[in-house]
Coordinates of C-alpha atoms in Angstrom, one line a residue:
Chain A
M1 CA -2.7 -52.4 7.5
T2 CA -5.0 -52.1 4.4
F3 CA -4.4 -49.4 2.0
P4 CA -7.6 -47.2 2.8
D5 CA -6.3 -47.4 6.5
L6 CA -2.4 -46.5 5.4
L7 CA -4.3 -43.7 3.6
K8 CA -6.3 -42.1 5.9
Q9 CA -2.9 -42.4 8.6
D10 CA -0.6 -40.5 6.4
A11 CA -3.8 -38.1 5.3
A12 CA -3.7 -37.6 9.0
L13 CA 0.1 -37.1 9.5
V14 CA 0.4 -34.5 6.4
Q15 CA -2.8 -32.9 7.4
A16 CA -1.0 -32.0 11.0
R17 CA 2.2 -30.6 9.3
L18 CA 0.0 -28.0 7.2
D19 CA -1.9 -27.3 10.4
A20 CA 1.0 -26.7 12.0
A21 CA 3.0 -24.7 9.3
L22 CA -0.3 -22.4 8.7
A23 CA -1.1 -22.2 12.5
T24 CA 1.7 -19.3 13.3
Q25 CA 0.4 -17.4 10.0
D26 CA -1.6 -13.8 10.6
D27 CA -5.0 -14.4 11.0
V28 CA -6.0 -12.7 8.0
P29 CA -8.8 -14.3 5.6
V30 CA -6.3 -15.1 3.0
V31 CA -4.5 -17.4 5.1
Q32 CA -8.2 -18.6 6.7
A33 CA -8.5 -19.8 2.8
M34 CA -5.6 -21.4 2.4
R35 CA -6.3 -23.5 5.7
Y36 CA -9.9 -24.1 4.1
A37 CA -8.5 -25.2 0.7
V38 CA -5.6 -27.4 2.3
Q39 CA -8.3 -29.6 3.9
G40 CA -9.5 -33.0 2.7
G41 CA -8.9 -34.5 -0.5
K42 CA -7.6 -38.3 -0.9
R43 CA -3.9 -37.4 -0.3
L44 CA -2.8 -40.1 -3.2
R45 CA 0.0 -37.6 -3.8
A46 CA 1.3 -37.2 0.0
F47 CA 0.6 -41.3 0.5
L48 CA 3.5 -41.7 -2.5
V49 CA 5.7 -39.3 -1.4
L50 CA 5.4 -41.0 2.6
E51 CA 5.4 -44.5 0.5
S52 CA 7.9 -43.8 -1.7
A53 CA 10.0 -42.5 1.7
R54 CA 8.9 -46.0 3.5
L55 CA 10.2 -48.0 0.4
H56 CA 13.5 -46.6 0.8
G57 CA 13.9 -46.9 4.9
I58 CA 12.8 -43.4 5.6
A59 CA 10.3 -43.0 8.6
P60 CA 7.3 -40.9 7.6
E61 CA 8.3 -38.1 10.5
A62 CA 11.4 -38.1 7.9
A63 CA 9.6 -37.4 4.7
V64 CA 5.8 -35.9 6.0
A65 CA 7.3 -32.3 5.1
A66 CA 7.9 -33.3 1.4
A67 CA 4.2 -34.7 1.9
A68 CA 2.9 -31.2 3.0
A69 CA 4.5 -29.4 0.2
V70 CA 3.2 -31.4 -2.3
E71 CA -0.4 -30.9 -1.1
A72 CA 0.2 -27.5 -0.1
L73 CA 1.2 -27.4 -4.2
H74 CA -1.7 -29.2 -5.5
A75 CA -4.0 -27.4 -3.3
Y76 CA -3.0 -23.9 -4.7
S77 CA -3.3 -25.8 -8.2
L78 CA -7.0 -26.3 -7.5
I79 CA -7.9 -23.1 -6.4
H80 CA -6.6 -21.2 -9.1
D81 CA -8.1 -23.7 -11.5
D82 CA -11.3 -23.5 -9.9
L83 CA -11.1 -19.5 -11.0
P84 CA -13.8 -18.0 -13.2
C85 CA -11.3 -17.5 -15.7
M86 CA -10.2 -21.0 -15.7
D87 CA -12.2 -23.8 -15.2
D88 CA -14.9 -21.8 -13.4
D89 CA -15.8 -24.5 -10.8
D90 CA -18.1 -23.3 -7.5
L91 CA -17.7 -27.1 -6.0
R92 CA -14.5 -29.0 -4.4
R93 CA -13.9 -31.9 -2.0
G94 CA -17.9 -31.5 -1.9
L95 CA -17.7 -27.3 -0.3
P96 CA -17.3 -23.7 -1.9
T97 CA -14.5 -23.1 -3.7
V98 CA -12.1 -20.8 -2.2
H99 CA -13.4 -17.7 -4.6
V100 CA -17.0 -18.3 -3.9
K101 CA -16.8 -18.5 -0.2
W102 CA -14.6 -15.7 -0.1
D103 CA -13.6 -13.7 -3.2
E104 CA -11.4 -13.8 -6.4
A105 CA -8.4 -11.7 -4.9
T106 CA -8.5 -14.0 -1.7
A107 CA -8.6 -17.4 -4.0
V108 CA -5.6 -15.6 -6.2
L109 CA -3.1 -14.6 -3.4
A110 CA -3.9 -17.9 -1.5
G111 CA -3.2 -19.8 -4.0
D112 CA -0.1 -17.8 -4.5
A113 CA 0.9 -18.4 -0.9
L114 CA 0.0 -22.2 -0.7
Q115 CA 2.4 -22.3 -3.8
T116 CA 5.3 -20.2 -2.0
L117 CA 4.1 -22.8 1.4
A118 CA 5.3 -25.6 -0.9
F119 CA 9.0 -24.3 -1.7
E120 CA 9.1 -23.4 2.1
L121 CA 8.2 -26.8 3.9
L122 CA 10.9 -28.3 1.7
C123 CA 13.5 -26.6 3.5
D124 CA 12.3 -28.3 6.8
P125 CA 15.7 -29.7 8.5
A126 CA 14.1 -32.6 9.2
L127 CA 13.6 -33.8 5.5
G128 CA 17.7 -34.3 5.7
A129 CA 21.1 -32.9 4.1
P130 CA 20.9 -30.0 2.0
D131 CA 21.7 -31.1 -1.1
R132 CA 18.7 -33.5 -0.9
R133 CA 16.1 -31.2 0.0
L134 CA 17.7 -28.5 -2.8
A135 CA 16.7 -31.6 -5.2
L136 CA 13.4 -31.8 -3.9
V137 CA 13.0 -28.1 -4.7
A138 CA 14.3 -28.2 -8.1
G139 CA 12.4 -31.3 -8.7
L140 CA 9.0 -29.4 -7.6
A141 CA 10.0 -26.7 -9.7
R142 CA 10.0 -28.5 -12.7
A143 CA 7.0 -30.6 -12.0
S144 CA 5.3 -27.8 -11.5
G145 CA 5.9 -24.6 -13.6
A146 CA 5.9 -23.9 -17.0
E147 CA 7.3 -27.4 -18.5
G148 CA 5.2 -29.5 -16.1
M149 CA 1.4 -28.8 -14.2
V150 CA 1.3 -25.1 -15.4
L151 CA 1.8 -26.2 -19.0
G152 CA -0.4 -28.9 -19.0
Q153 CA -3.6 -26.1 -17.8
A154 CA -2.7 -24.0 -20.4
L155 CA -2.9 -26.9 -23.2
D156 CA -5.8 -27.1 -21.2
I157 CA -7.5 -23.7 -21.2
A158 CA -6.4 -23.4 -25.0
A159 CA -8.0 -26.5 -25.7
E160 CA -11.5 -25.1 -24.9
T161 CA -11.2 -22.9 -27.6
A162 CA -9.6 -24.5 -30.0
A163 CA -11.5 -25.3 -33.7
T164 CA -11.1 -29.0 -33.3
P165 CA -10.7 -31.7 -30.4
L166 CA -7.8 -32.8 -29.0
T167 CA -6.3 -36.0 -30.1
L168 CA -5.1 -39.0 -28.0
P169 CA -1.7 -37.9 -28.4
E170 CA -2.3 -33.9 -27.5
I171 CA -4.8 -34.8 -24.4
T172 CA -1.6 -37.1 -23.3
R173 CA 0.8 -34.4 -23.6
L174 CA -1.9 -32.3 -21.3
Q175 CA -2.3 -35.0 -19.0
A176 CA 1.5 -35.5 -18.4
G177 CA 1.8 -32.2 -17.6
K178 CA -1.5 -31.4 -15.4
T179 CA -1.6 -34.1 -13.2
G180 CA 1.4 -36.9 -14.1
A181 CA 4.0 -34.6 -13.3
L182 CA 3.0 -33.9 -9.7
I183 CA 2.6 -37.9 -9.8
C184 CA 5.9 -38.6 -10.7
F185 CA 7.7 -36.2 -8.3
S186 CA 5.8 -37.5 -5.3
A187 CA 6.6 -41.2 -6.0
E188 CA 10.5 -40.0 -6.6
A189 CA 10.6 -38.0 -3.7
G190 CA 11.5 -40.8 -1.3
A191 CA 14.1 -42.0 -3.6
V192 CA 15.3 -38.4 -3.8
L193 CA 15.4 -38.1 -0.5
A194 CA 17.3 -41.4 -0.1
G195 CA 20.1 -40.5 -2.8
A196 CA 18.4 -43.9 -4.5
D197 CA 17.9 -43.8 -8.1
P198 CA 13.9 -42.9 -8.8
A199 CA 13.7 -44.7 -12.6
P200 CA 11.6 -47.2 -11.4
L201 CA 9.2 -45.3 -9.3
R202 CA 9.2 -43.0 -12.3
A203 CA 8.0 -45.9 -14.6
Y204 CA 5.1 -46.8 -12.2
A205 CA 3.9 -43.1 -11.6
T206 CA 4.1 -42.3 -15.0
A207 CA 1.2 -45.1 -15.6
L208 CA -0.2 -44.4 -12.5
G209 CA -0.2 -40.9 -13.2
L210 CA -2.5 -41.3 -16.9
A211 CA -4.5 -44.0 -15.2
F212 CA -5.7 -41.9 -12.6
Q213 CA -6.5 -39.2 -15.0
I214 CA -8.8 -41.6 -16.8
A215 CA -10.4 -42.6 -14.4
D216 CA -11.5 -38.8 -13.4
D217 CA -12.9 -38.7 -17.3
I218 CA -14.8 -42.1 -16.2
L219 CA -15.6 -40.6 -13.2
D220 CA -16.6 -37.5 -14.9
V221 CA -19.5 -39.6 -16.6
E222 CA -20.5 -42.2 -14.5
G223 CA -19.7 -40.6 -11.0
D224 CA -21.8 -39.0 -8.8
E225 CA -21.8 -35.2 -7.4
A226 CA -22.3 -36.3 -3.5
A227 CA -19.2 -39.4 -3.9
T228 CA -17.0 -36.8 -5.7
G229 CA -17.7 -33.7 -4.7
K230 CA -17.0 -31.9 -7.7
R231 CA -19.3 -31.4 -10.4
V232 CA -19.7 -33.9 -13.0
G233 CA -20.6 -34.5 -17.0
K234 CA -19.0 -31.0 -17.5
D235 CA -16.5 -32.3 -19.8
A236 CA -18.9 -33.9 -22.0
G237 CA -21.0 -31.3 -21.2
A238 CA -18.5 -28.8 -22.9
G239 CA -18.0 -31.1 -25.8
K240 CA -14.4 -31.5 -24.6
A241 CA -12.3 -34.3 -25.6
T242 CA -11.5 -36.9 -22.7
F243 CA -10.0 -40.1 -22.8
V244 CA -13.8 -41.5 -22.4
S245 CA -14.7 -39.7 -25.9
L246 CA -11.7 -40.7 -27.7
L247 CA -11.6 -44.1 -26.4
G248 CA -15.5 -45.1 -25.8
L249 CA -16.3 -46.0 -21.6
E250 CA -15.3 -49.3 -22.3
G251 CA -11.8 -48.6 -24.5
A252 CA -11.4 -45.9 -21.6
K253 CA -11.5 -48.6 -18.6
N254 CA -9.3 -50.8 -21.0
R255 CA -6.8 -48.5 -21.0
A256 CA -6.6 -47.8 -17.5
S257 CA -6.2 -51.6 -16.3
D258 CA -3.4 -52.0 -18.7
L259 CA -1.6 -48.8 -17.6
I260 CA -2.4 -50.2 -13.3
A261 CA -0.3 -53.5 -15.0
E262 CA 2.2 -51.4 -16.5
A263 CA 2.8 -49.5 -13.0
E264 CA 2.6 -52.5 -11.0
A265 CA 5.2 -54.0 -13.3
A266 CA 7.5 -51.0 -13.4
V267 CA 7.9 -51.6 -9.2
S268 CA 8.5 -55.0 -9.6
P269 CA 12.0 -54.7 -8.6
Y270 CA 11.1 -53.6 -5.0
G271 CA 9.5 -57.3 -4.4
D272 CA 6.9 -57.9 -1.3
R273 CA 8.0 -53.9 -0.6
A274 CA 5.7 -52.8 -3.2
A275 CA 2.6 -53.8 -2.2
A276 CA 1.0 -50.8 -0.7
L277 CA 2.1 -49.3 -4.0
I278 CA 0.1 -51.9 -6.1
A279 CA -2.9 -51.5 -4.0
A280 CA -2.9 -47.7 -4.7
A281 CA -2.7 -48.6 -8.4
R282 CA -5.5 -50.6 -8.0
F283 CA -7.4 -48.3 -5.5
V284 CA -7.0 -45.4 -8.3
I285 CA -8.9 -47.0 -10.7
S286 CA -11.9 -48.4 -8.8
R287 CA -12.2 -45.4 -6.8
Q288 CA -15.7 -43.4 -6.8
S289 CA -14.1 -39.9 -6.0
Chain B
M1 CA 31.2 4.0 -12.9
T2 CA 27.6 6.2 -12.7
F3 CA 25.3 4.7 -10.5
P4 CA 22.8 4.6 -13.2
D5 CA 25.3 2.8 -15.6
L6 CA 25.9 0.2 -12.9
L7 CA 22.2 -0.3 -12.9
K8 CA 22.0 -0.4 -16.8
Q9 CA 25.1 -3.0 -16.6
D10 CA 23.3 -5.2 -13.8
A11 CA 20.0 -5.1 -15.6
A12 CA 21.3 -6.6 -19.1
L13 CA 23.0 -9.3 -16.8
V14 CA 19.8 -10.6 -15.0
Q15 CA 17.8 -9.7 -18.4
A16 CA 20.4 -12.1 -20.4
R17 CA 19.8 -14.7 -16.7
L18 CA 16.0 -14.6 -17.7
D19 CA 16.3 -14.9 -21.5
A20 CA 18.3 -18.0 -20.8
A21 CA 16.0 -20.0 -18.4
L22 CA 12.8 -19.1 -20.4
A23 CA 14.3 -19.6 -24.0
T24 CA 14.4 -23.8 -23.4
Q25 CA 10.2 -23.7 -22.6
D26 CA 7.6 -24.5 -25.0
D27 CA 6.1 -21.9 -27.1
V28 CA 2.9 -21.5 -26.0
P29 CA 1.0 -18.3 -25.0
V30 CA 1.9 -18.7 -21.0
V31 CA 5.5 -18.9 -21.7
Q32 CA 5.4 -15.9 -24.4
A33 CA 3.4 -13.9 -21.4
M34 CA 6.3 -14.8 -18.9
R35 CA 9.0 -13.2 -21.3
Y36 CA 6.5 -10.2 -21.6
A37 CA 6.3 -10.0 -17.9
V38 CA 10.0 -10.4 -17.5
Q39 CA 11.1 -7.3 -19.5
G40 CA 12.0 -3.7 -18.1
G41 CA 11.8 -2.2 -14.9
K42 CA 14.6 -0.7 -12.9
R43 CA 16.3 -3.8 -11.6
L44 CA 16.3 -2.4 -8.6
R45 CA 15.9 -5.6 -6.6
A46 CA 18.3 -7.1 -9.1
F47 CA 21.0 -4.5 -8.6
L48 CA 20.8 -5.1 -4.5
V49 CA 21.5 -9.2 -5.0
L50 CA 24.5 -8.4 -7.2
E51 CA 25.8 -5.8 -5.1
S52 CA 25.2 -7.1 -2.2
A53 CA 27.1 -10.0 -3.4
R54 CA 30.1 -7.6 -4.9
L55 CA 30.4 -6.4 -1.1
H56 CA 30.9 -9.8 -0.3
G57 CA 33.7 -10.5 -2.8
I58 CA 31.3 -12.4 -4.8
A59 CA 31.2 -12.3 -8.8
P60 CA 28.4 -11.0 -11.0
E61 CA 28.1 -14.3 -12.3
A62 CA 28.1 -16.2 -9.4
A63 CA 24.9 -14.7 -8.1
V64 CA 23.1 -13.5 -11.2
A65 CA 20.3 -16.3 -10.8
A66 CA 19.4 -15.3 -7.4
A67 CA 19.2 -11.3 -9.0
A68 CA 16.8 -13.2 -11.7
A69 CA 14.9 -15.0 -9.1
V70 CA 14.2 -12.3 -7.2
E71 CA 13.0 -10.2 -10.8
A72 CA 11.1 -13.1 -11.8
L73 CA 9.4 -13.5 -8.5
H74 CA 9.0 -9.7 -8.5
A75 CA 7.3 -10.3 -11.7
Y76 CA 5.0 -12.5 -10.7
S77 CA 3.7 -10.4 -7.8
L78 CA 3.1 -7.5 -10.9
I79 CA 1.1 -9.7 -13.1
H80 CA -1.1 -10.9 -10.3
D81 CA -1.6 -7.5 -8.7
D82 CA -2.4 -6.2 -12.0
L83 CA -5.6 -8.4 -12.3
P84 CA -9.1 -7.3 -12.6
C85 CA -9.8 -9.0 -9.6
M86 CA -7.2 -7.1 -7.7
D87 CA -5.8 -3.8 -8.3
D88 CA -7.1 -3.6 -12.2
D89 CA -4.8 -2.0 -13.7
D90 CA -4.0 -1.7 -17.8
L91 CA -0.9 0.1 -18.2
R92 CA 2.7 -1.7 -16.5
R93 CA 6.3 -0.4 -17.3
G94 CA 4.5 1.8 -20.4
L95 CA 2.8 -1.3 -21.9
P96 CA -0.5 -3.2 -21.8
T97 CA -0.7 -5.4 -18.7
V98 CA -0.7 -9.2 -19.0
H99 CA -3.9 -9.8 -19.2
V100 CA -4.8 -7.1 -20.9
K101 CA -2.2 -8.4 -24.1
W102 CA -3.5 -12.1 -23.1
D103 CA -6.3 -12.8 -20.8
E104 CA -6.7 -13.3 -17.4
A105 CA -6.2 -17.4 -17.4
T106 CA -2.9 -16.6 -19.3
A107 CA -2.2 -13.8 -16.6
V108 CA -3.0 -15.9 -13.8
L109 CA -0.6 -19.3 -15.2
A110 CA 1.9 -16.7 -16.2
G111 CA 2.3 -15.2 -12.4
D112 CA 2.1 -18.9 -11.3
A113 CA 4.9 -20.4 -13.7
L114 CA 7.0 -17.1 -12.9
Q115 CA 6.9 -17.8 -9.5
T116 CA 8.2 -21.6 -9.9
L117 CA 10.7 -20.2 -11.9
A118 CA 12.3 -18.3 -9.2
F119 CA 12.6 -20.9 -7.3
E120 CA 13.9 -23.2 -9.7
L121 CA 16.4 -20.5 -10.2
L122 CA 17.7 -20.6 -6.8
C123 CA 18.9 -24.4 -7.4
D124 CA 21.3 -23.3 -10.3
P125 CA 24.7 -24.4 -9.1
A126 CA 26.7 -21.1 -10.0
L127 CA 25.2 -20.1 -6.3
G128 CA 27.9 -22.4 -4.8
A129 CA 27.3 -25.2 -2.1
P130 CA 23.5 -26.5 -1.3
D131 CA 23.0 -25.3 1.9
R132 CA 23.8 -21.6 1.2
R133 CA 21.2 -21.9 -2.1
L134 CA 18.6 -23.7 0.5
A135 CA 18.9 -20.4 2.7
L136 CA 18.0 -18.6 -0.1
V137 CA 15.2 -20.9 -0.9
A138 CA 14.0 -20.4 2.5
G139 CA 14.7 -17.0 2.4
L140 CA 12.4 -16.4 -0.9
A141 CA 9.4 -18.3 0.6
R142 CA 9.8 -16.2 3.8
A143 CA 10.0 -12.7 1.9
S144 CA 7.3 -13.7 -0.7
G145 CA 4.0 -15.5 1.2
A146 CA 1.5 -15.0 3.8
E147 CA 4.1 -13.6 6.0
G148 CA 5.6 -11.1 3.7
M149 CA 4.3 -10.1 0.2
V150 CA 1.2 -11.6 -0.2
L151 CA 0.6 -10.4 3.8
G152 CA 0.9 -6.9 2.0
Q153 CA -1.0 -7.3 -1.2
A154 CA -3.5 -8.8 1.0
L155 CA -4.0 -6.2 4.0
D156 CA -3.8 -3.5 0.6
I157 CA -6.9 -5.0 -0.8
A158 CA -8.4 -5.3 2.3
A159 CA -8.2 -1.6 2.9
E160 CA -9.9 -0.5 -0.2
T161 CA -13.3 -2.1 1.5
A162 CA -12.6 -1.1 4.9
A163 CA -15.0 1.8 6.5
T164 CA -12.0 4.3 7.5
P165 CA -8.5 4.5 6.0
L166 CA -5.6 2.9 7.3
T167 CA -3.2 4.8 9.4
L168 CA 0.3 5.3 9.4
P169 CA 1.6 1.8 11.7
E170 CA -1.0 -0.1 9.6
I171 CA -0.1 1.4 6.0
T172 CA 3.6 1.0 7.2
R173 CA 3.4 -2.8 8.4
L174 CA 1.3 -3.5 4.8
Q175 CA 4.1 -1.6 2.9
A176 CA 6.6 -3.7 5.3
G177 CA 5.2 -6.9 3.9
K178 CA 3.9 -5.6 0.0
T179 CA 7.3 -4.2 -1.2
G180 CA 9.6 -4.2 2.0
A181 CA 10.3 -8.0 2.8
L182 CA 11.5 -8.6 -1.1
I183 CA 13.3 -5.7 -1.1
C184 CA 15.4 -7.3 2.3
F185 CA 15.6 -10.1 1.0
S186 CA 17.8 -9.1 -2.5
A187 CA 19.9 -6.7 -0.2
E188 CA 21.1 -9.5 2.3
A189 CA 21.6 -12.3 -0.5
G190 CA 24.8 -11.7 -1.1
A191 CA 25.7 -12.0 2.6
V192 CA 23.5 -15.2 2.9
L193 CA 25.7 -16.4 -0.1
A194 CA 28.8 -15.9 1.8
G195 CA 27.8 -17.1 5.0
A196 CA 28.2 -13.5 6.5
D197 CA 25.9 -11.8 8.7
P198 CA 23.2 -9.9 6.9
A199 CA 22.3 -7.7 9.9
P200 CA 23.3 -4.5 8.3
L201 CA 22.1 -5.1 4.9
R202 CA 19.1 -5.8 6.6
A203 CA 18.8 -2.5 8.1
Y204 CA 19.6 -0.6 5.1
A205 CA 17.2 -2.4 2.8
T206 CA 14.6 -1.9 5.5
A207 CA 14.8 1.5 5.0
L208 CA 15.3 1.9 1.6
G209 CA 12.3 -0.2 1.1
L210 CA 9.9 1.9 3.2
A211 CA 11.3 5.2 1.2
F212 CA 10.5 3.5 -1.8
Q213 CA 7.2 2.8 -1.2
I214 CA 6.8 6.4 0.0
A215 CA 8.5 7.9 -3.2
D216 CA 6.4 5.6 -5.1
D217 CA 3.2 7.9 -3.3
I218 CA 4.8 10.9 -4.1
L219 CA 5.3 9.6 -7.3
D220 CA 1.5 8.7 -8.2
V221 CA 0.7 12.4 -7.2
E222 CA 3.5 14.4 -9.0
G223 CA 4.8 11.4 -11.6
D224 CA 3.1 11.8 -14.9
E225 CA 2.5 8.8 -16.8
A226 CA 5.0 9.0 -19.8
A227 CA 7.8 8.8 -17.7
T228 CA 6.4 6.3 -14.6
G229 CA 4.9 4.0 -16.9
K230 CA 1.6 3.5 -15.3
R231 CA -1.8 5.0 -14.2
V232 CA -0.7 8.1 -12.3
G233 CA -3.3 9.5 -9.1
K234 CA -5.2 6.2 -8.8
D235 CA -4.9 6.0 -5.0
A236 CA -5.5 9.2 -4.2
G237 CA -8.7 9.3 -6.6
A238 CA -9.5 6.0 -4.7
G239 CA -9.6 7.5 -1.7
K240 CA -6.9 5.2 -0.2
A241 CA -4.4 6.1 2.4
T242 CA -1.2 6.6 1.2
F243 CA 1.7 8.3 3.1
V244 CA 1.3 11.5 1.1
S245 CA -2.2 11.4 2.2
L246 CA -1.5 10.6 5.9
L247 CA 1.8 12.8 5.8
G248 CA 1.2 15.4 3.6
L249 CA 3.6 16.3 0.6
E250 CA 6.1 17.7 2.5
G251 CA 6.1 15.5 5.5
A252 CA 6.1 12.7 3.2
K253 CA 9.5 14.0 1.3
N254 CA 11.2 14.6 4.6
R255 CA 10.2 11.3 6.0
A256 CA 12.0 9.2 2.7
S257 CA 14.9 11.8 3.1
D258 CA 15.5 10.6 6.7
L259 CA 15.2 7.3 5.8
I260 CA 17.6 7.8 3.2
A261 CA 19.8 8.8 5.7
E262 CA 19.2 6.2 7.7
A263 CA 20.0 3.4 5.2
E264 CA 23.2 4.8 4.6
A265 CA 24.2 5.1 8.0
A266 CA 23.2 1.3 8.2
V267 CA 26.0 0.9 5.6
S268 CA 28.6 2.7 6.9
P269 CA 30.3 -0.6 8.8
Y270 CA 31.2 -1.2 4.6
G271 CA 33.2 2.4 4.4
D272 CA 33.6 3.3 0.8
R273 CA 32.5 0.0 -0.3
A274 CA 29.2 0.8 0.2
A275 CA 29.2 3.6 -2.6
A276 CA 26.9 2.3 -4.4
L277 CA 24.1 0.8 -2.2
I278 CA 24.6 4.8 -1.0
A279 CA 24.0 5.8 -4.5
A280 CA 21.0 3.7 -4.8
A281 CA 19.2 5.0 -1.7
R282 CA 19.5 8.8 -3.2
F283 CA 18.2 7.2 -6.6
V284 CA 15.3 5.5 -4.9
I285 CA 13.9 9.1 -4.1
S286 CA 15.3 11.0 -6.7
R287 CA 13.7 9.0 -9.4
Q288 CA 11.2 9.9 -11.7
S289 CA 10.0 6.1 -12.8

């Protein structure tokens, strides 16, 4: 199976699990907004969870709730990041953002409830023994809270009003929280479920996450809105420091390539079984959206 | 020990646990806002967790992380409820609300990270075996998500623009989600940690939670801002249906008294050991803040 086909197959699996989780809830606007917000996207995080599971002999059915949890968590972060008081975006995945389609109150609440849903999904008995599920809960909390994703977003917001643009170490720290922590959690999830050493996958995902953000900054300059489904040229227009502004376009592309080589080297202990992870790494810097 | 003294003692214990959880985090504005938001309050939910634990022979030290989790979750909900797009409140516990003291972005993020912290606290090994901790995670998620607290808040927001005021069954359902579910979770927590039947405590907390909300509506009419630490007369001024507008002031007081009698009856199986829970129930309808 090619990597894009595998990604699609995993995306369908995780979508079904998210739909099932939301099907039984009251049909109020906040739940409609939650259903809307968990549609679409590349589902790279879900793939990482499921591939990390496969690498450890765990079938997708026994890991899909964790993949759905990561995507619910990611969807919550996008809804809140898009709010007028944050990045103020009106377009996401080619559709109006939640606060545009509904209103700000519904967007705040839908994001809140999607975070809750993420932790609820990790309690799914299909994921295995309680201690493993609890390890996922602890890991997701660390990755997404004030020492992970929220810290990254807070640093991003602070940078917008800072007197001087961020330096390379500062923007790297910001990225490690904002997108890196959740990507690391996703890649490690299968090892956690199997009780195996997550170190190689953490090294892989640390490099992958940074490459992913550099590719995002490149797309903000080179991409088009029809393909990315979101506004482009925003960061450059706002005078924000990005990997492209700090390294130049060629420098950013070279750094991303080096990181992908690092990611590939990190999973070399798995031999041929890491083929899909390597394909994913290459996809991350070649994608158009 | 009198009930107010017990409440203070438990409040100090839970405050120390929350302070410890937040002490190690980066000193960025979002974390400062989290520390600010977890100060003060009556700590009724924390007391319920700790008393429910004591009732089952569990020492406060082995339950305090769960009490801190509930208070972190509650603090998150207050920050988000106070946002301009929600209830738009500028005063909470006698102090400026988070979005007034900082800004909206910080308030959204501090609330987000406090929700995350709540689930992280439930992973504390001091709470016992992984299956018990996981049961708390699942219970807190159910109580606070789109079938619990968020649903209640969504119904509350919807009521503000509805053509007709809510009916008594509608406002009772709203309350059961908005404040009732978390109060139930708190009262059941000790039974969950002990692997005991939580049914009597659930019945107690269901009646208590409703009485608590009715008392809140009465305070909105009869209370003063200096004592409550929040704006009063808001609901009546906004023409919102409340238990007072639907039942009248005397009718609301009688209903609250009946509910407290129900709550007391529910914990009669525990005999004298339920004395503090009964004192708490009486406190709920006699409080001035």
